[in-house]
CSV table of C-alpha atoms (C1' of nucleotides) in Angstrom, one decimal:
chain,number,residue,atom,x,y,z
A,23,UNK,CA,48.0,22.9,51.8
A,24,UNK,CA,45.2,20.3,51.9
A,25,UNK,CA,46.3,17.9,49.3
A,26,UNK,CA,49.1,16.6,51.3
A,27,UNK,CA,46.6,15.9,54.2
A,28,UNK,CA,44.2,14.2,51.8
A,29,UNK,CA,47.0,11.9,50.6
A,30,UNK,CA,47.8,11.1,54.2
A,31,UNK,CA,44.1,10.3,54.8
A,32,UNK,CA,43.9,8.0,51.8
A,33,UNK,CA,47.1,6.2,52.5
A,34,UNK,CA,46.1,4.4,55.6
A,35,UNK,CA,46.0,1.5,53.0
A,36,UNK,CA,48.9,1.1,50.5
A,37,UNK,CA,47.9,2.6,47.2
A,38,UNK,CA,49.5,3.9,43.9
A,39,UNK,CA,49.3,7.4,42.4
A,40,UNK,CA,46.9,5.9,39.9
A,41,UNK,CA,44.6,4.4,42.6
A,42,UNK,CA,44.6,7.8,44.3
A,43,UNK,CA,43.4,9.5,41.2
A,44,UNK,CA,40.5,7.0,41.0
A,45,UNK,CA,39.6,7.7,44.5
A,46,UNK,CA,39.3,11.4,43.6
A,47,UNK,CA,37.1,10.5,40.6
A,48,UNK,CA,34.8,8.5,42.9
A,49,UNK,CA,34.1,10.8,45.8
A,50,UNK,CA,36.8,13.3,46.8
A,51,UNK,CA,36.4,15.5,43.6
A,52,UNK,CA,33.2,16.9,45.1
A,53,UNK,CA,35.3,19.0,47.4
A,54,UNK,CA,38.9,18.8,46.1
A,55,UNK,CA,40.5,18.0,42.8
A,56,UNK,CA,44.0,17.0,41.9
A,57,UNK,CA,45.8,16.0,38.7
A,58,UNK,CA,48.1,13.0,38.4
A,59,UNK,CA,50.9,15.4,37.5
A,60,UNK,CA,50.4,17.0,41.0
A,61,UNK,CA,50.0,13.7,42.8
A,62,UNK,CA,53.1,11.9,41.6
A,63,UNK,CA,55.7,14.5,42.5
A,64,UNK,CA,54.0,15.2,45.8
A,65,UNK,CA,54.1,11.5,46.8
A,66,UNK,CA,57.8,11.5,46.2
A,67,UNK,CA,58.4,14.7,48.1
A,68,UNK,CA,56.4,13.3,51.0
A,69,UNK,CA,58.3,10.2,51.0
A,70,UNK,CA,61.5,12.2,51.2
A,71,UNK,CA,60.0,14.1,54.2
A,72,UNK,CA,59.4,10.7,56.0
A,73,UNK,CA,55.7,11.0,55.9
A,74,UNK,CA,55.2,8.0,53.5
A,75,UNK,CA,57.0,4.7,52.6
A,76,UNK,CA,56.8,3.0,49.2
A,77,UNK,CA,57.6,-0.2,47.4
A,78,UNK,CA,57.4,-1.3,43.8
A,79,UNK,CA,55.0,-4.1,43.0
A,80,UNK,CA,54.7,-6.1,39.8
A,81,UNK,CA,51.2,-6.0,38.3
A,82,UNK,CA,49.5,-8.7,36.1
A,83,UNK,CA,47.8,-6.1,34.0
A,84,UNK,CA,50.3,-3.5,32.8
A,85,UNK,CA,53.3,-1.8,34.2
A,86,UNK,CA,54.7,-2.2,37.7
A,87,UNK,CA,53.0,-0.1,40.4
A,88,UNK,CA,54.7,2.0,43.2
A,89,UNK,CA,52.5,1.8,46.1
A,90,UNK,CA,52.7,4.3,49.1
A,91,UNK,CA,51.6,4.0,52.6
A,92,UNK,CA,51.7,6.6,55.3
A,93,UNK,CA,54.3,6.3,58.0
A,94,UNK,CA,53.9,7.0,61.7
A,95,UNK,CA,55.0,10.6,61.1
A,96,UNK,CA,52.4,10.9,58.4
A,97,UNK,CA,49.7,9.7,60.7
A,98,UNK,CA,50.7,12.2,63.3
A,99,UNK,CA,50.5,15.0,60.7
A,100,UNK,CA,47.0,13.9,59.6
A,101,UNK,CA,45.8,13.9,63.2
A,102,UNK,CA,47.2,17.4,63.9
A,103,UNK,CA,45.4,18.6,60.8
A,104,UNK,CA,42.1,17.2,62.1
A,105,UNK,CA,42.8,18.3,65.7
A,106,UNK,CA,43.3,21.9,64.4
A,107,UNK,CA,39.6,22.1,63.8
A,108,UNK,CA,37.6,22.8,60.7
A,109,UNK,CA,39.4,24.9,58.1
A,110,UNK,CA,36.8,27.4,57.0
A,111,UNK,CA,37.0,30.5,54.8
A,112,UNK,CA,38.9,28.9,52.1
A,113,UNK,CA,36.0,27.8,49.9
A,114,UNK,CA,36.2,28.2,46.1
A,115,UNK,CA,33.2,28.1,44.0
A,116,UNK,CA,33.8,29.5,40.6
A,117,UNK,CA,30.3,29.4,39.3
A,118,UNK,CA,29.1,31.7,42.2
A,119,UNK,CA,31.6,34.2,41.2
A,120,UNK,CA,30.1,34.0,37.7
A,121,UNK,CA,26.6,34.6,39.0
A,122,UNK,CA,27.8,37.5,41.1
A,123,UNK,CA,28.8,39.2,37.8
A,124,UNK,CA,25.8,38.2,35.6
A,125,UNK,CA,24.6,41.7,35.7
A,126,UNK,CA,27.3,42.5,33.1
A,127,UNK,CA,25.3,40.7,30.5
A,128,UNK,CA,23.3,43.1,28.6
A,129,UNK,CA,20.4,40.8,27.7
A,130,UNK,CA,18.6,39.1,30.7
A,131,UNK,CA,18.0,36.0,28.4
A,132,UNK,CA,21.7,35.4,28.6
A,133,UNK,CA,21.5,35.3,32.4
A,134,UNK,CA,18.5,33.0,32.3
A,135,UNK,CA,20.4,30.7,30.0
A,136,UNK,CA,23.3,30.6,32.4
A,137,UNK,CA,21.1,29.7,35.3
A,138,UNK,CA,19.3,27.1,33.3
A,139,UNK,CA,22.5,25.6,32.3
A,140,UNK,CA,23.7,25.6,36.0
A,141,UNK,CA,20.3,24.0,36.9
A,142,UNK,CA,20.7,21.1,34.5
A,143,UNK,CA,24.2,20.4,35.8
A,144,UNK,CA,23.0,20.4,39.4
A,145,UNK,CA,20.1,18.1,38.6
A,146,UNK,CA,22.4,15.8,36.9
A,147,UNK,CA,24.8,15.8,39.7
A,148,UNK,CA,21.9,15.2,42.1
A,149,UNK,CA,20.9,12.1,40.1
A,150,UNK,CA,24.4,10.7,40.2
A,151,UNK,CA,24.6,11.3,44.0
A,152,UNK,CA,21.2,9.6,44.5
A,153,UNK,CA,22.3,6.7,42.3
A,154,UNK,CA,25.5,6.3,44.3
A,155,UNK,CA,23.5,6.3,47.5
A,156,UNK,CA,21.0,3.7,46.2
A,157,UNK,CA,23.8,1.4,45.1
A,158,UNK,CA,25.5,1.7,48.5
A,159,UNK,CA,22.3,1.1,50.4
A,160,UNK,CA,21.4,-2.0,48.5
A,161,UNK,CA,24.9,-3.5,48.5
A,162,UNK,CA,25.6,-3.0,52.1
A,163,UNK,CA,22.9,-3.5,54.7
A,164,UNK,CA,25.0,-1.6,57.3
A,165,UNK,CA,24.3,1.5,55.3
A,166,UNK,CA,24.3,4.2,56.6
A,167,UNK,CA,24.7,4.1,60.4
A,168,UNK,CA,26.5,0.8,60.9
A,169,UNK,CA,29.2,1.2,58.3
A,170,UNK,CA,32.8,1.0,59.5
A,171,UNK,CA,34.3,4.3,60.7
A,172,UNK,CA,36.1,5.3,57.5
A,173,UNK,CA,32.9,4.6,55.3
A,174,UNK,CA,30.6,6.2,57.8
A,175,UNK,CA,32.4,9.6,57.6
A,176,UNK,CA,32.5,9.3,53.8
A,177,UNK,CA,28.8,8.8,54.0
A,178,UNK,CA,28.4,12.0,56.1
A,179,UNK,CA,29.9,14.0,53.2
A,180,UNK,CA,27.6,12.3,50.8
A,181,UNK,CA,24.6,13.2,52.9
A,182,UNK,CA,25.6,16.9,53.0
A,183,UNK,CA,26.3,16.7,49.3
A,184,UNK,CA,22.7,15.6,48.7
A,185,UNK,CA,21.3,18.5,50.8
A,186,UNK,CA,23.5,21.1,49.1
A,187,UNK,CA,22.9,20.0,45.6
A,188,UNK,CA,19.1,19.9,46.2
A,189,UNK,CA,19.3,23.4,47.6
A,190,UNK,CA,21.2,24.4,44.5
A,191,UNK,CA,18.5,23.1,42.2
A,192,UNK,CA,15.7,24.8,44.1
A,193,UNK,CA,17.7,28.0,44.1
A,194,UNK,CA,18.3,27.9,40.4
A,195,UNK,CA,14.5,27.5,39.9
A,196,UNK,CA,13.7,30.3,42.1
A,197,UNK,CA,16.4,32.5,40.5
A,198,UNK,CA,15.1,31.9,37.0
A,199,UNK,CA,11.7,32.9,38.0
A,200,UNK,CA,12.9,36.0,39.6
A,201,UNK,CA,15.0,37.1,36.6
A,202,UNK,CA,12.0,36.4,34.3
A,203,UNK,CA,9.7,38.7,36.5
A,204,UNK,CA,12.3,41.5,36.4
A,205,UNK,CA,12.5,41.1,32.7
A,206,UNK,CA,8.7,41.5,32.3
A,207,UNK,CA,8.7,44.5,34.6
A,208,UNK,CA,11.4,46.1,32.6
A,209,UNK,CA,9.7,45.6,29.2
A,210,UNK,CA,6.5,47.2,30.7
A,211,UNK,CA,8.3,50.3,32.1
A,212,UNK,CA,10.0,50.5,28.7
A,213,UNK,CA,6.6,50.7,27.0
A,214,UNK,CA,5.3,53.3,29.4
A,215,UNK,CA,8.3,55.5,28.9
B,19,UNK,CA,42.1,31.3,36.4
B,20,UNK,CA,39.1,32.9,38.1
B,21,UNK,CA,40.8,35.8,40.0
B,22,UNK,CA,41.5,37.7,36.7
B,23,UNK,CA,37.9,37.4,35.8
B,24,UNK,CA,36.6,38.5,39.2
B,25,UNK,CA,38.8,41.5,39.0
B,26,UNK,CA,37.3,42.3,35.5
B,27,UNK,CA,33.9,41.9,37.1
B,28,UNK,CA,34.7,44.3,40.0
B,29,UNK,CA,36.4,46.9,37.8
B,30,UNK,CA,33.4,48.2,36.0
B,31,UNK,CA,33.9,51.2,38.4
B,32,UNK,CA,37.5,52.5,39.1
B,33,UNK,CA,38.9,51.1,42.2
B,34,UNK,CA,42.2,50.5,43.9
B,35,UNK,CA,43.8,47.2,45.0
B,36,UNK,CA,42.9,48.1,48.5
B,37,UNK,CA,39.2,48.8,47.6
B,38,UNK,CA,39.1,45.4,45.9
B,39,UNK,CA,40.5,43.7,49.1
B,40,UNK,CA,37.6,45.3,50.9
B,41,UNK,CA,35.1,44.1,48.4
B,42,UNK,CA,36.4,40.5,49.0
B,43,UNK,CA,36.0,40.9,52.7
B,44,UNK,CA,32.4,42.1,52.3
B,45,UNK,CA,30.9,39.5,49.9
B,46,UNK,CA,33.2,37.7,47.5
B,47,UNK,CA,35.2,35.9,50.2
B,48,UNK,CA,32.3,33.4,50.5
B,49,UNK,CA,33.2,31.8,47.3
B,50,UNK,CA,36.7,33.1,46.5
B,51,UNK,CA,39.5,34.6,48.4
B,52,UNK,CA,42.5,36.6,47.4
B,53,UNK,CA,45.5,38.3,49.2
B,54,UNK,CA,46.6,41.8,48.5
B,55,UNK,CA,50.0,40.4,47.5
B,56,UNK,CA,48.3,38.5,44.7
B,57,UNK,CA,46.0,41.4,43.7
B,58,UNK,CA,48.6,44.1,43.2
B,59,UNK,CA,50.9,42.3,40.8
B,60,UNK,CA,47.9,40.8,38.9
B,61,UNK,CA,46.5,44.3,38.4
B,62,UNK,CA,49.8,45.4,37.0
B,63,UNK,CA,50.1,42.4,34.7
B,64,UNK,CA,46.4,42.9,33.4
B,65,UNK,CA,47.2,46.5,32.7
B,66,UNK,CA,50.2,45.4,30.6
B,67,UNK,CA,47.9,43.0,28.8
B,68,UNK,CA,45.6,45.9,27.9
B,69,UNK,CA,42.7,44.6,30.0
B,70,UNK,CA,42.8,47.5,32.5
B,71,UNK,CA,43.8,51.1,32.6
B,72,UNK,CA,45.0,52.9,35.7
B,73,UNK,CA,45.6,56.4,37.1
B,74,UNK,CA,47.1,57.7,40.3
B,75,UNK,CA,44.8,59.8,42.5
B,76,UNK,CA,45.8,61.9,45.5
B,77,UNK,CA,43.8,61.0,48.7
B,78,UNK,CA,42.8,63.1,51.6
B,79,UNK,CA,43.3,60.4,54.1
B,80,UNK,CA,46.6,58.6,53.5
B,81,UNK,CA,48.9,57.8,50.6
B,82,UNK,CA,48.0,58.3,46.9
B,83,UNK,CA,45.8,55.6,45.4
B,84,UNK,CA,46.2,53.9,42.1
B,85,UNK,CA,42.8,53.2,40.7
B,86,UNK,CA,42.2,50.6,37.9
B,87,UNK,CA,39.2,50.3,35.5
B,88,UNK,CA,38.6,47.6,33.0
B,89,UNK,CA,39.1,48.5,29.3
B,90,UNK,CA,37.0,47.4,26.4
B,91,UNK,CA,39.2,44.3,26.0
B,92,UNK,CA,38.7,43.5,29.6
B,93,UNK,CA,35.0,43.7,29.3
B,94,UNK,CA,35.1,41.4,26.3
B,95,UNK,CA,37.1,38.8,28.3
B,96,UNK,CA,34.6,39.0,31.2
B,97,UNK,CA,31.7,38.4,28.8
B,98,UNK,CA,33.5,35.5,27.2
B,99,UNK,CA,34.0,34.0,30.7
B,100,UNK,CA,30.2,34.3,31.5
B,101,UNK,CA,29.2,33.1,28.0
B,102,UNK,CA,31.4,29.9,28.5
B,103,UNK,CA,28.7,28.7,31.0
B,104,UNK,CA,29.1,27.7,34.7
B,105,UNK,CA,32.5,26.4,35.7
B,106,UNK,CA,31.7,23.4,37.7
B,107,UNK,CA,34.0,20.6,39.1
B,108,UNK,CA,36.5,23.0,40.6
B,109,UNK,CA,35.0,23.3,44.1
B,110,UNK,CA,37.3,23.3,47.1
B,111,UNK,CA,35.9,22.8,50.5
B,112,UNK,CA,38.7,21.9,52.9
B,113,UNK,CA,36.5,21.2,55.9
B,114,UNK,CA,34.6,18.4,54.0
B,115,UNK,CA,38.0,16.8,53.2
B,116,UNK,CA,38.6,16.8,56.9
B,117,UNK,CA,35.2,15.2,57.7
B,118,UNK,CA,35.9,12.5,55.1
B,119,UNK,CA,38.9,11.4,57.2
B,120,UNK,CA,37.5,11.9,60.7
B,121,UNK,CA,37.4,8.1,61.1
B,122,UNK,CA,41.1,8.3,61.6
B,123,UNK,CA,40.5,9.8,65.1
B,124,UNK,CA,40.6,7.0,67.7
B,125,UNK,CA,38.0,8.5,70.0
B,126,UNK,CA,34.5,9.4,68.7
B,127,UNK,CA,34.5,12.3,71.1
B,128,UNK,CA,37.1,14.0,69.0
B,129,UNK,CA,34.9,13.7,65.9
B,130,UNK,CA,31.9,15.0,67.9
B,131,UNK,CA,34.1,18.0,69.0
B,132,UNK,CA,35.1,18.7,65.4
B,133,UNK,CA,31.4,18.6,64.2
B,134,UNK,CA,30.3,20.8,67.1
B,135,UNK,CA,33.1,23.3,66.3
B,136,UNK,CA,32.0,23.3,62.7
B,137,UNK,CA,28.4,23.7,63.8
B,138,UNK,CA,29.2,26.8,65.8
B,139,UNK,CA,31.1,28.4,62.9
B,140,UNK,CA,28.2,27.7,60.6
B,141,UNK,CA,25.6,29.1,63.0
B,142,UNK,CA,27.7,32.3,63.4
B,143,UNK,CA,28.1,32.6,59.7
B,144,UNK,CA,24.4,32.2,59.3
B,145,UNK,CA,23.8,35.0,61.8
B,146,UNK,CA,26.1,37.3,59.9
B,147,UNK,CA,24.4,36.5,56.6
B,148,UNK,CA,21.0,37.1,58.1
B,149,UNK,CA,22.2,40.4,59.6
B,150,UNK,CA,23.6,41.5,56.2
B,151,UNK,CA,20.2,40.7,54.6
B,152,UNK,CA,18.2,42.4,57.3
B,153,UNK,CA,20.4,45.6,56.9
B,154,UNK,CA,20.1,45.6,53.1
B,155,UNK,CA,16.3,45.1,53.3
B,156,UNK,CA,15.7,48.0,55.7
B,157,UNK,CA,18.1,50.3,53.9
B,158,UNK,CA,16.8,49.7,50.4
B,159,UNK,CA,13.2,49.3,49.7
B,160,UNK,CA,14.0,47.9,46.3
B,161,UNK,CA,15.3,44.8,48.1
B,162,UNK,CA,15.4,42.2,46.7
B,163,UNK,CA,13.8,42.1,43.4
B,164,UNK,CA,13.9,45.7,42.3
B,165,UNK,CA,17.6,46.2,42.9
B,166,UNK,CA,19.7,47.4,40.0
B,167,UNK,CA,21.2,44.5,38.0
B,168,UNK,CA,24.6,44.3,39.7
B,169,UNK,CA,23.1,44.3,43.2
B,170,UNK,CA,20.4,41.9,42.2
B,171,UNK,CA,22.8,39.2,41.1
B,172,UNK,CA,24.9,39.7,44.2
B,173,UNK,CA,21.7,39.2,46.1
B,174,UNK,CA,21.2,35.9,44.4
B,175,UNK,CA,24.5,34.7,45.7
B,176,UNK,CA,23.4,35.8,49.2
B,177,UNK,CA,20.2,34.0,48.9
B,178,UNK,CA,22.0,30.7,48.0
B,179,UNK,CA,24.5,31.4,50.8
B,180,UNK,CA,21.6,31.5,53.4
B,181,UNK,CA,20.2,28.2,52.1
B,182,UNK,CA,23.5,26.4,52.0
B,183,UNK,CA,24.6,27.6,55.4
B,184,UNK,CA,21.3,26.6,56.9
B,185,UNK,CA,21.7,23.1,55.4
B,186,UNK,CA,25.1,22.9,57.0
B,187,UNK,CA,23.9,23.7,60.4
B,188,UNK,CA,21.1,21.1,60.1
B,189,UNK,CA,23.5,18.5,58.7
B,190,UNK,CA,26.0,19.2,61.6
B,191,UNK,CA,23.2,18.6,64.1
B,192,UNK,CA,22.1,15.4,62.5
B,193,UNK,CA,25.7,14.2,62.2
B,194,UNK,CA,26.5,14.8,65.8
B,195,UNK,CA,23.4,12.7,66.8
B,196,UNK,CA,24.4,9.9,64.4
B,197,UNK,CA,28.0,9.8,65.8
B,198,UNK,CA,26.6,9.8,69.3
B,199,UNK,CA,24.3,6.8,68.5
B,200,UNK,CA,27.2,4.9,67.1
B,201,UNK,CA,29.3,5.6,70.1
B,202,UNK,CA,26.5,4.2,72.4
B,203,UNK,CA,26.0,1.1,70.2
B,204,UNK,CA,29.8,0.5,70.4
B,205,UNK,CA,30.1,0.7,74.1
B,206,UNK,CA,27.1,-1.7,74.4
B,207,UNK,CA,28.7,-4.3,72.0
B,208,UNK,CA,32.0,-3.9,73.9
B,209,UNK,CA,30.2,-4.8,77.2
B,210,UNK,CA,28.6,-7.9,75.6
B,211,UNK,CA,32.0,-9.1,74.2
C,1,DT,C1',52.2,54.9,73.0
C,2,DG,C1',50.5,51.0,70.9
C,3,DT,C1',47.1,49.3,67.6
C,4,DT,C1',44.2,49.6,63.7
C,5,DC,C1',43.3,51.6,59.2
C,6,DC,C1',44.9,53.5,55.0
C,7,DA,C1',47.8,52.2,51.0
C,8,DT,C1',51.4,50.1,48.0
C,9,DG,C1',54.3,46.9,46.9
C,10,DT,C1',58.5,42.9,46.4
C,11,DA,C1',60.7,38.3,47.3
C,12,DA,C1',60.8,33.7,48.1
C,13,DT,C1',58.4,29.7,48.1
C,14,DA,C1',54.6,26.5,47.5
C,15,DA,C1',50.7,24.7,45.0
C,16,DG,C1',48.4,23.7,40.8
C,17,DT,C1',47.7,23.2,35.6
C,18,DT,C1',48.7,22.0,30.9
C,19,DA,C1',51.4,19.9,27.7
C,20,DC,C1',54.5,16.3,26.7
C,21,DA,C1',56.6,11.5,26.7
C,22,DT,C1',56.4,6.4,27.0
C,23,DG,C1',54.5,1.8,26.6
C,24,DA,C1',51.7,-2.5,27.6
C,25,DT,C1',47.0,-4.5,27.6
C,26,DT,C1',42.2,-4.7,27.0
C,27,DT,C1',37.9,-3.6,24.7
C,28,DA,C1',35.0,-2.2,20.7
D,23,DT,C1',43.0,-1.0,14.1
D,24,DA,C1',41.6,2.6,16.9
D,25,DA,C1',40.4,3.9,21.5
D,26,DA,C1',40.3,3.3,26.4
D,27,DT,C1',42.6,1.7,30.5
D,28,DC,C1',46.6,0.8,33.2
D,29,DA,C1',50.6,3.0,34.9
D,30,DT,C1',54.5,6.4,35.8
D,31,DG,C1',56.5,10.3,35.3
D,32,DT,C1',59.0,15.3,33.6
D,33,DA,C1',59.0,20.3,32.0
D,34,DA,C1',57.2,24.7,31.6
D,35,DC,C1',54.3,27.7,33.3
D,36,DT,C1',50.7,30.0,36.1
D,37,DT,C1',48.5,30.8,40.4
D,38,DA,C1',48.6,31.5,45.2
D,39,DT,C1',50.7,32.0,50.0
D,40,DT,C1',53.7,33.8,53.5
D,41,DA,C1',56.9,36.9,54.9
D,42,DC,C1',59.0,41.2,54.6
D,43,DA,C1',59.3,46.5,53.9
D,44,DT,C1',57.5,51.2,54.2
D,45,DG,C1',55.1,55.1,56.2
D,46,DG,C1',51.4,58.5,57.4
D,47,DA,C1',46.8,59.2,59.9
D,48,DA,C1',43.3,58.0,63.3
D,49,DC,C1',41.9,56.1,67.4
D,50,DA,C1',41.9,54.4,72.2
DNA sequence: TGTTCCATGTAATAAGTTACATGATTTA
DNA sequence: TAAATCATGTAACTTATTACATGGAACA
């Protein structure tokens, strides 16, 4: 039920479905994803429910755009979501489910490969977050604590992102070592037996 | 598409839908959740697809249980999922979406309250993870690196959980301070103006 | 005697994914 | 001239949630 609230959050300024998709690509995708084919019908539905208003605008580059903005009712629903306190216990992290079952792989090298692959992705992700932060810092001297409200809270999520992705990289390194050590211990006990 | 793979992972040993729900409550729920009303029909469907087999067992305490176990075909599908490498980019963390939009709250005290609430939940979660670890360590001297494969990889997810939840608590503390500082700066500039 | 636990499910609805369809404009 | 970007959508399908239905055993 969160996508509708995310749309309400984004639509303090008028934007098209396409704009929203780009907003996901920039920042939101780190904790929620959505396809255009989900966004477009939902915008229409929410307009019918009186949460949004829309108008069609001609565009210089390409087809006309339908831009949506939240209505007063939409703003109230957003505030109710926030006032309801943090929604915990709904996390989904597919790669951890995979790690949980890595023991099913017969050869420990496969588990090591999986963790190295994960490590590489996390390190790359960390790089991109650090680059985003660096750019933001150099382009806006208000960064990070004098930013306007909406950007400040987006920065908070970036700052947690950095911490968590770093923790992930460290954990991957540790885990790979631990799997290697087990592998050695196993081959020794096999020789003894 | 991950629940079917999680079921395949769990069902190396025969278990009922109810057992699976309990398994979620113990550990899996930290990265994936599932309701019984999703589990039961999916087990049936996967049996029809030849991924699982089942049989009904009488129980001493309560109604008869239908226990499922993965078939050879199910095991192959699980291995293919793991061999496909880590599934990234599908994370869902609703509370971060909320933080992202906290700027919509007019009064900074509301944002502080939200973050304190989040902090409390994270601290409680951390306690429960530490308790789980302590219990495991005292009850099994093989903990953590000499555990059998399946438990070892489950322990890896616990060890990441500890790191991440700690990072979350720290980040909440930092964030609350930062919001407080902004609030003070704002009230000063209001006086000057 | 009421609540929790054990145990299985169905029905209705909502949310989300994948594939398809269209067409202009800009860049390589 | 092929690909990418801009822009909007529909159709078919899968996945997930909420509500409902049943009933015995244990516990407080």
